Amino acid sequence: MRRREFLAGALALSGCAPMPQSYARDGASTESLATRARRSGRWFGAAVKSRQLREDPDFTAAVAQQCDIVVQEYELKRKTTEPKPGQFDFSGADQIIDFAQQHKMRARGHALVWYAANPDWLEPALQAASHDRREKLMFDYIDAAMPRYAGKIAEWDVVNEPLEPNEGRADGMRQDSMWMRAMGEEYIDLAFHHARETDPGAMRFLTDFGLEHDSPRCERRRTAMLKLLDRLEARKVPVDAVGIQGHLKPFREGFNQDIFARFLKDLSDRGLSLSITEFDIADRGGPPNPDKRDREIASVAKAFLDVAFDNPATQALLCWGLSDRYSWLSNYPDYKWPDGQKSRGLPLDDKMRRKPLWDAIGAAFDAAPAARRQASLRSHNA
C-alpha cells in the first residue's frame, strides 16, 4: 500500500481491536507493559545501556517498572568487549545482567556473530588465518561470552543480520561480511553448533531486519530468510528461533497484515519460535504536529503487533530503547529530524511519560491469544 492508504487502514484496524482511551490520558491502564505481556504468556522489554542504568534514576525506574526482559544495546558487541585479542571487558554487560538478576528479569545476549561492530584487529587476523584458525577466531568469542552468563542470559542472537539481497547474490546472503568471505555460509552452521555445545540451555536466535513491510525490499529479504532456513534445516543446524527486528518505517514503506501473517506462519510452521527483538518506529516524514504523529505511530504499531501476537509462536517484544530520551533514531542520518527534534518512536517520551505508542503496545498484548513457548523442532531433530 501507499503510505496514506496504509495509515488509513491502520486507523481502521485499530477500530476493530480498540485501543484504550488513554490517548487522552483518561482511564489509562496503570498496569505495566510487562504485566500485560505476561497475561498472554509473553515478555516485554527493551535494549539498555549500563550508563543509563547508573546515571539516570528516572530511566532506571521506568525499565524496572515496565520490563521483564532486557538486552544490551551495544555492550555485548565484540568491538566493545574485546578491544584487543583475548583481552575482554564485560563490565558494562555485567552491570546490565546484574540489574536483570536483581529485578528477576529475563535477559537476551546480543550478539555473538555479526558482520558489524567488530574490533579493528579481527578482520585482518581472519583474512590471514588458516581455515581452522578462522573457526577459532569466531569460537573464541562464543567461548568467552556464553559460559560467563550461562543461566543468566536465556537467549542469544547467535548470528545477526546474515542477509542483504541488495548486494546482488542470488541467494540473498550478505557478501559484505568478513565471516561470509572467510568461510562461506558454513559460518552460520559452525556458530550455531558451537553455541549449542557451549551453553545447551540457551535459546539460539537467527536475527535480521527488513522482514516487515509490504515492499520489494522486504519481500526479497523474507524470501531469502525462508530459503536460508530451509538450507539450515536440511543441514540440521540447531536454530531455535527467528528474531524479527521490527524497525518500522511507516512513512516510507507500507504494511500488509496478510503478507506479514503468512510470513510468520511460514516461520512457525518450521517449528521455530519468534520474537520481535528491536522494535521502534522511524517517524521522520510523518505529520509535523507531534500529537497527530503520535496517534498515527500508535495505529501503525497496533496493526503490526496484532499480527505478530496473533501467531502463538511469538514469545516476546523488545523495543530498541524504552524512552525517546535515548533513541538511536534521533541521531541516525536517515531517520533524524533535520530541525533537531527528537524522534518519537518509543513507548515513553523524553520525559518518561507514556505516549499513545505505549497504549497501543499494551492493547495489543491485551488482545493477544496465548503464546506457545516451544523448543525448536530443529534442535530436537539435530
Short mmCIF file of C-alpha atoms in Angstrom, two decimals:
data_model
loop_
_atom_site.label_atom_id
_atom_site.label_comp_id
_atom_site.label_asym_id
_atom_site.label_seq_id
_atom_site.Cartn_x
_atom_site.Cartn_y
_atom_site.Cartn_z
CA MET A 1 0.00 0.00 0.00
CA ARG A 2 0.99 3.59 -0.31
CA ARG A 3 1.74 5.37 2.94
CA ARG A 4 -1.55 7.25 3.13
CA GLU A 5 -3.57 4.10 2.35
CA PHE A 6 -1.65 2.14 4.94
CA LEU A 7 -2.18 4.71 7.68
CA ALA A 8 -5.88 4.93 6.90
CA GLY A 9 -6.07 1.15 7.05
CA ALA A 10 -4.16 1.03 10.31
CA LEU A 11 -6.57 3.52 11.87
CA ALA A 12 -9.48 1.42 10.67
CA LEU A 13 -7.91 -1.73 12.06
CA SER A 14 -7.42 -0.08 15.41
CA GLY A 15 -11.16 0.43 15.41
CA CYS A 16 -11.66 -3.32 15.03
CA ALA A 17 -9.48 -4.01 18.09
CA PRO A 18 -9.96 -0.83 20.10
CA MET A 19 -7.08 0.84 21.87
CA PRO A 20 -7.64 2.27 25.36
CA GLN A 21 -8.90 5.81 25.75
CA SER A 22 -5.60 6.67 27.41
CA TYR A 23 -4.60 8.67 24.33
CA ALA A 24 -6.40 11.41 26.18
CA ARG A 25 -4.88 10.11 29.42
CA ASP A 26 -8.36 9.47 30.86
CA GLY A 27 -8.91 5.92 32.06
CA ALA A 28 -5.37 4.87 31.18
CA SER A 29 -4.31 1.47 32.40
CA THR A 30 -1.88 1.67 35.30
CA GLU A 31 -0.55 -1.84 34.69
CA SER A 32 2.96 -2.17 33.31
CA LEU A 33 3.60 -3.48 29.83
CA ALA A 34 5.41 -6.44 31.38
CA THR A 35 2.30 -7.34 33.40
CA ARG A 36 0.08 -7.13 30.34
CA ALA A 37 2.57 -9.16 28.30
CA ARG A 38 2.74 -11.90 30.94
CA ARG A 39 -1.03 -12.38 30.82
CA SER A 40 -0.65 -13.50 27.22
CA GLY A 41 2.34 -15.70 28.09
CA ARG A 42 4.88 -13.27 26.64
CA TRP A 43 7.63 -10.91 27.74
CA PHE A 44 8.06 -7.19 27.18
CA GLY A 45 11.40 -5.46 27.39
CA ALA A 46 13.93 -3.06 25.95
CA ALA A 47 17.53 -2.52 24.99
CA VAL A 48 19.51 -0.62 27.64
CA LYS A 49 22.99 0.73 28.28
CA SER A 50 24.78 0.34 31.59
CA ARG A 51 25.47 4.09 31.73
CA GLN A 52 21.75 4.80 31.57
CA LEU A 53 21.12 2.44 34.48
CA ARG A 54 23.96 4.03 36.51
CA GLU A 55 23.28 7.68 35.82
CA ASP A 56 19.57 8.15 35.11
CA PRO A 57 17.34 7.10 38.02
CA ASP A 58 14.14 8.04 36.17
CA PHE A 59 15.05 5.82 33.24
CA THR A 60 16.16 3.02 35.56
CA ALA A 61 12.86 3.17 37.44
CA ALA A 62 10.93 3.07 34.15
CA VAL A 63 12.82 -0.04 32.99
CA ALA A 64 12.29 -1.73 36.34
CA GLN A 65 8.58 -0.99 36.20
CA GLN A 66 7.81 -1.69 32.55
CA CYS A 67 10.13 -4.54 31.56
CA ASP A 68 10.67 -8.18 32.43
CA ILE A 69 13.34 -8.82 29.78
CA VAL A 70 16.34 -6.68 28.80
CA VAL A 71 19.04 -6.77 26.14
CA GLN A 72 22.32 -4.86 25.87
CA GLU A 73 22.15 -2.09 23.26
CA TYR A 74 25.86 -2.45 22.48
CA GLU A 75 27.74 -3.86 25.48
CA LEU A 76 27.96 -7.44 24.25
CA LYS A 77 29.06 -6.48 20.77
CA ARG A 78 32.59 -7.68 20.22
CA LYS A 79 34.01 -4.24 19.39
CA THR A 80 33.16 -3.21 22.94
CA THR A 81 34.06 -6.37 24.81
CA GLU A 82 37.28 -7.48 23.08
CA PRO A 83 39.19 -4.35 22.01
CA LYS A 84 42.44 -6.35 21.88
CA PRO A 85 42.82 -10.06 21.08
CA GLY A 86 41.96 -12.13 24.12
CA GLN A 87 41.55 -9.08 26.38
CA PHE A 88 37.90 -8.92 27.37
CA ASP A 89 35.95 -6.23 29.15
CA PHE A 90 32.48 -7.39 30.14
CA SER A 91 31.98 -4.74 32.82
CA GLY A 92 29.10 -2.98 31.06
CA ALA A 93 27.28 -6.19 30.23
CA ASP A 94 27.86 -7.42 33.80
CA GLN A 95 26.04 -4.36 35.16
CA ILE A 96 23.08 -4.94 32.86
CA ILE A 97 22.85 -8.63 33.74
CA ASP A 98 23.19 -7.83 37.45
CA PHE A 99 20.30 -5.38 37.07
CA ALA A 100 18.24 -8.07 35.36
CA GLN A 101 19.02 -10.58 38.09
CA GLN A 102 18.17 -8.11 40.85
CA HIS A 103 14.80 -7.39 39.26
CA LYS A 104 14.07 -11.02 38.35
CA MET A 105 14.14 -10.23 34.65
CA ARG A 106 14.93 -12.44 31.72
CA ALA A 107 17.92 -11.37 29.57
CA ARG A 108 18.97 -11.67 25.93
CA GLY A 109 22.53 -11.67 24.62
CA HIS A 110 23.26 -9.53 21.54
CA ALA A 111 25.21 -10.61 19.53
CA LEU A 112 27.75 -13.42 19.15
CA VAL A 113 28.48 -13.36 15.40
CA TRP A 114 27.77 -10.22 13.37
CA TYR A 115 29.32 -8.67 10.31
CA ALA A 116 29.47 -5.25 12.06
CA ALA A 117 30.67 -3.83 15.40
CA ASN A 118 33.84 -5.90 15.45
CA PRO A 119 37.21 -4.76 16.82
CA ASP A 120 39.64 -3.35 14.26
CA TRP A 121 42.11 -6.20 14.75
CA LEU A 122 39.66 -9.00 13.95
CA GLU A 123 39.18 -8.79 10.19
CA PRO A 124 42.92 -8.64 9.34
CA ALA A 125 43.50 -11.62 11.65
CA LEU A 126 40.67 -13.51 9.98
CA GLN A 127 41.98 -12.82 6.49
CA ALA A 128 45.47 -14.01 7.40
CA ALA A 129 44.34 -17.17 9.22
CA SER A 130 44.06 -20.76 8.06
CA HIS A 131 40.58 -22.31 7.90
CA ASP A 132 40.85 -23.92 11.32
CA ARG A 133 42.17 -20.71 12.81
CA ARG A 134 39.27 -18.78 11.28
CA GLU A 135 36.84 -21.05 13.09
CA LYS A 136 38.73 -20.49 16.33
CA LEU A 137 38.59 -16.72 15.91
CA MET A 138 34.80 -16.99 15.77
CA PHE A 139 34.56 -19.57 18.54
CA ASP A 140 36.78 -17.57 20.90
CA TYR A 141 34.07 -15.01 21.47
CA ILE A 142 31.34 -17.61 21.93
CA ASP A 143 33.59 -19.37 24.45
CA ALA A 144 34.21 -16.15 26.36
CA ALA A 145 30.67 -14.78 26.45
CA MET A 146 28.26 -17.69 26.73
CA PRO A 147 29.72 -19.51 29.75
CA ARG A 148 30.08 -16.22 31.63
CA TYR A 149 26.32 -15.72 31.52
CA ALA A 150 25.11 -19.32 31.50
CA GLY A 151 21.89 -19.48 33.48
CA LYS A 152 21.57 -15.68 33.37
CA ILE A 153 21.18 -14.98 29.66
CA ALA A 154 18.31 -17.14 28.44
CA GLU A 155 18.64 -16.48 24.72
CA TRP A 156 21.31 -15.28 22.31
CA ASP A 157 21.41 -13.68 18.89
CA VAL A 158 23.90 -16.26 17.65
CA VAL A 159 24.07 -14.86 14.11
CA ASN A 160 22.79 -11.37 13.43
CA GLU A 161 21.90 -9.94 10.02
CA PRO A 162 23.28 -12.54 7.57
CA LEU A 163 21.09 -11.30 4.69
CA GLU A 164 21.43 -8.49 2.18
CA PRO A 165 19.79 -9.21 -1.17
CA ASN A 166 20.68 -5.74 -2.44
CA GLU A 167 24.32 -6.82 -2.66
CA GLY A 168 23.44 -9.00 -5.63
CA ARG A 169 23.96 -12.61 -4.59
CA ALA A 170 21.28 -14.91 -5.98
CA ASP A 171 20.71 -16.45 -2.55
CA GLY A 172 20.32 -13.05 -0.86
CA MET A 173 23.19 -13.62 1.55
CA ARG A 174 25.26 -10.69 2.74
CA GLN A 175 28.56 -10.85 0.90
CA ASP A 176 29.98 -7.76 2.61
CA SER A 177 30.61 -9.82 5.74
CA MET A 178 34.05 -10.91 6.83
CA TRP A 179 32.61 -14.20 8.08
CA MET A 180 30.93 -14.94 4.76
CA ARG A 181 34.06 -14.04 2.82
CA ALA A 182 36.27 -16.16 5.07
CA MET A 183 34.14 -19.29 5.48
CA GLY A 184 31.10 -19.06 3.24
CA GLU A 185 27.63 -19.84 4.55
CA GLU A 186 29.13 -22.58 6.72
CA TYR A 187 29.99 -19.92 9.28
CA ILE A 188 26.32 -19.94 10.34
CA ASP A 189 26.30 -23.70 10.85
CA LEU A 190 29.52 -23.57 12.84
CA ALA A 191 28.30 -20.74 15.05
CA PHE A 192 25.02 -22.44 15.97
CA HIS A 193 26.56 -25.83 16.63
CA HIS A 194 29.26 -24.30 18.80
CA ALA A 195 26.73 -22.18 20.68
CA ARG A 196 24.68 -25.27 21.47
CA GLU A 197 27.77 -27.09 22.71
CA THR A 198 28.83 -24.12 24.83
CA ASP A 199 25.50 -23.40 26.54
CA PRO A 200 22.90 -26.05 25.72
CA GLY A 201 20.29 -24.35 27.88
CA ALA A 202 20.18 -21.07 25.97
CA MET A 203 17.74 -20.43 23.13
CA ARG A 204 19.56 -19.69 19.85
CA PHE A 205 18.29 -16.96 17.51
CA LEU A 206 18.91 -16.09 13.89
CA THR A 207 18.03 -12.40 13.63
CA ASP A 208 17.60 -9.89 10.82
CA PHE A 209 15.89 -6.66 9.79
CA GLY A 210 13.74 -5.64 6.82
CA LEU A 211 11.26 -8.51 7.14
CA GLU A 212 8.18 -6.48 7.97
CA HIS A 213 6.99 -4.11 5.25
CA ASP A 214 4.99 -4.62 2.07
CA SER A 215 7.76 -3.54 -0.29
CA PRO A 216 10.03 -5.19 -2.86
CA ARG A 217 12.97 -4.70 -0.50
CA CYS A 218 11.33 -6.60 2.34
CA GLU A 219 9.84 -9.26 0.06
CA ARG A 220 13.34 -10.11 -1.18
CA ARG A 221 14.55 -10.33 2.39
CA ARG A 222 11.66 -12.55 3.51
CA THR A 223 12.28 -14.90 0.59
CA ALA A 224 16.00 -15.04 1.37
CA MET A 225 15.31 -15.75 5.05
CA LEU A 226 12.95 -18.65 4.32
CA LYS A 227 15.35 -20.18 1.81
CA LEU A 228 18.25 -19.83 4.26
CA LEU A 229 16.24 -21.51 7.00
CA ASP A 230 15.39 -24.38 4.67
CA ARG A 231 19.07 -24.89 3.88
CA LEU A 232 19.97 -24.77 7.57
CA GLU A 233 17.22 -27.25 8.43
CA ALA A 234 18.46 -29.63 5.72
CA ARG A 235 21.91 -29.44 7.32
CA LYS A 236 20.42 -29.96 10.82
CA VAL A 237 21.69 -26.64 12.15
CA PRO A 238 20.21 -26.07 15.65
CA VAL A 239 18.35 -22.78 15.15
CA ASP A 240 15.66 -22.38 17.80
CA ALA A 241 14.10 -19.06 16.88
CA VAL A 242 13.98 -16.16 14.47
CA GLY A 243 14.31 -12.61 15.73
CA ILE A 244 12.38 -10.12 13.61
CA GLN A 245 13.92 -6.78 14.49
CA GLY A 246 10.82 -4.69 13.80
CA HIS A 247 12.40 -1.36 12.85
CA LEU A 248 9.31 0.09 11.17
CA LYS A 249 9.35 2.96 8.67
CA PRO A 250 5.63 3.57 8.01
CA PHE A 251 6.11 6.98 6.39
CA ARG A 252 8.36 5.38 3.76
CA GLU A 253 7.05 1.84 3.25
CA GLY A 254 3.63 0.28 3.52
CA PHE A 255 2.49 -2.68 5.58
CA ASN A 256 0.13 -5.51 4.74
CA GLN A 257 -1.21 -7.61 7.58
CA ASP A 258 -1.93 -10.64 5.41
CA ILE A 259 1.57 -10.71 3.92
CA PHE A 260 3.21 -10.41 7.32
CA ALA A 261 0.91 -13.02 8.85
CA ARG A 262 1.77 -15.52 6.09
CA PHE A 263 5.47 -14.93 6.66
CA LEU A 264 5.16 -15.52 10.40
CA LYS A 265 3.18 -18.70 9.72
CA ASP A 266 5.88 -19.86 7.30
CA LEU A 267 8.38 -19.43 10.15
CA SER A 268 6.34 -21.02 12.91
CA ASP A 269 5.34 -23.94 10.65
CA ARG A 270 9.06 -24.75 10.52
CA GLY A 271 8.99 -25.33 14.28
CA LEU A 272 10.62 -22.02 15.14
CA SER A 273 9.84 -19.67 17.99
CA LEU A 274 9.60 -15.97 17.14
CA SER A 275 10.32 -12.67 18.84
CA ILE A 276 10.24 -9.02 17.85
CA THR A 277 13.69 -8.05 19.10
CA GLU A 278 14.41 -4.39 18.21
CA PHE A 279 11.04 -2.68 17.82
CA ASP A 280 10.80 1.06 17.14
CA ILE A 281 9.15 3.34 14.62
CA ALA A 282 11.02 5.88 12.50
CA ASP A 283 8.75 8.94 12.50
CA ARG A 284 10.61 11.21 10.11
CA GLY A 285 8.28 12.15 7.29
CA GLY A 286 5.21 11.93 9.48
CA PRO A 287 2.88 14.80 10.38
CA PRO A 288 4.74 17.83 11.77
CA ASN A 289 2.27 18.03 14.66
CA PRO A 290 3.67 15.69 17.36
CA ASP A 291 0.26 14.73 18.73
CA LYS A 292 -1.04 13.72 15.32
CA ARG A 293 2.20 11.89 14.57
CA ASP A 294 1.95 10.03 17.88
CA ARG A 295 -1.56 8.84 17.01
CA GLU A 296 -0.50 7.61 13.58
CA ILE A 297 2.52 5.83 15.06
CA ALA A 298 0.27 4.14 17.62
CA SER A 299 -2.09 2.90 14.91
CA VAL A 300 0.82 1.53 12.90
CA ALA A 301 2.16 -0.28 15.97
CA LYS A 302 -1.22 -1.78 16.83
CA ALA A 303 -1.73 -3.11 13.30
CA PHE A 304 1.76 -4.63 13.27
CA LEU A 305 1.65 -6.11 16.78
CA ASP A 306 -1.83 -7.56 16.36
CA VAL A 307 -0.44 -9.69 13.54
CA ALA A 308 2.74 -10.57 15.43
CA PHE A 309 0.90 -11.65 18.58
CA ASP A 310 -1.83 -13.47 16.69
CA ASN A 311 0.83 -16.08 15.94
CA PRO A 312 1.24 -18.11 19.16
CA ALA A 313 4.91 -18.73 18.40
CA THR A 314 5.68 -15.03 19.03
CA GLN A 315 7.01 -15.01 22.56
CA ALA A 316 8.37 -11.51 23.21
CA LEU A 317 8.50 -7.88 22.20
CA LEU A 318 11.63 -5.86 22.89
CA CYS A 319 11.91 -2.22 21.93
CA TRP A 320 15.27 -0.83 20.88
CA GLY A 321 15.22 1.55 23.82
CA LEU A 322 12.34 2.47 26.09
CA SER A 323 12.34 6.26 26.04
CA ASP A 324 12.80 8.88 23.32
CA ARG A 325 15.43 10.38 25.60
CA TYR A 326 17.87 7.75 24.32
CA SER A 327 16.60 6.72 20.87
CA TRP A 328 19.20 5.96 18.19
CA LEU A 329 16.65 7.22 15.67
CA SER A 330 17.31 10.79 16.80
CA ASN A 331 20.95 10.54 15.72
CA TYR A 332 20.99 8.22 12.70
CA PRO A 333 21.29 10.27 9.47
CA ASP A 334 18.46 8.53 7.61
CA TYR A 335 15.95 8.92 10.44
CA LYS A 336 16.84 12.00 12.48
CA TRP A 337 14.77 15.15 12.04
CA PRO A 338 16.65 17.93 10.23
CA ASP A 339 15.39 20.54 12.70
CA GLY A 340 16.94 18.66 15.62
CA GLN A 341 13.73 17.50 17.32
CA LYS A 342 13.83 14.08 18.93
CA SER A 343 12.33 11.07 17.26
CA ARG A 344 9.14 9.86 18.93
CA GLY A 345 9.35 6.19 18.03
CA LEU A 346 9.49 4.60 21.50
CA PRO A 347 6.81 3.99 24.17
CA LEU A 348 7.91 6.75 26.57
CA ASP A 349 8.76 10.31 25.60
CA ASP A 350 11.96 12.09 26.60
CA LYS A 351 10.40 12.98 29.97
CA MET A 352 9.48 9.33 30.64
CA ARG A 353 5.78 9.97 30.05
CA ARG A 354 3.60 7.33 28.41
CA LYS A 355 2.60 8.01 24.82
CA PRO A 356 -0.09 6.60 22.52
CA LEU A 357 2.52 4.05 21.38
CA TRP A 358 2.68 2.74 24.97
CA ASP A 359 -1.10 2.36 24.94
CA ALA A 360 -1.03 0.59 21.57
CA ILE A 361 1.53 -1.94 22.79
CA GLY A 362 -0.49 -2.63 25.90
CA ALA A 363 -3.71 -3.01 23.91
CA ALA A 364 -2.01 -5.47 21.55
CA PHE A 365 -0.91 -7.60 24.50
CA ASP A 366 -4.41 -7.39 26.00
CA ALA A 367 -5.98 -8.64 22.75
CA ALA A 368 -3.41 -11.35 22.05
CA PRO A 369 -4.15 -15.08 22.21
CA ALA A 370 -1.90 -17.09 24.50
CA ALA A 371 1.65 -17.64 23.34
CA ARG A 372 3.06 -21.09 22.78
CA ARG A 373 6.58 -21.36 24.08
CA GLN A 374 8.32 -24.25 22.42
CA ALA A 375 11.76 -25.62 21.79
CA SER A 376 12.66 -25.72 18.14
CA LEU A 377 11.99 -28.86 16.15
CA ARG A 378 15.40 -28.22 14.60
CA SER A 379 17.11 -28.71 17.96
CA HIS A 380 15.14 -31.88 18.62
CA ASN A 381 15.97 -33.33 15.22
CA ALA A 382 19.63 -32.26 15.01
#
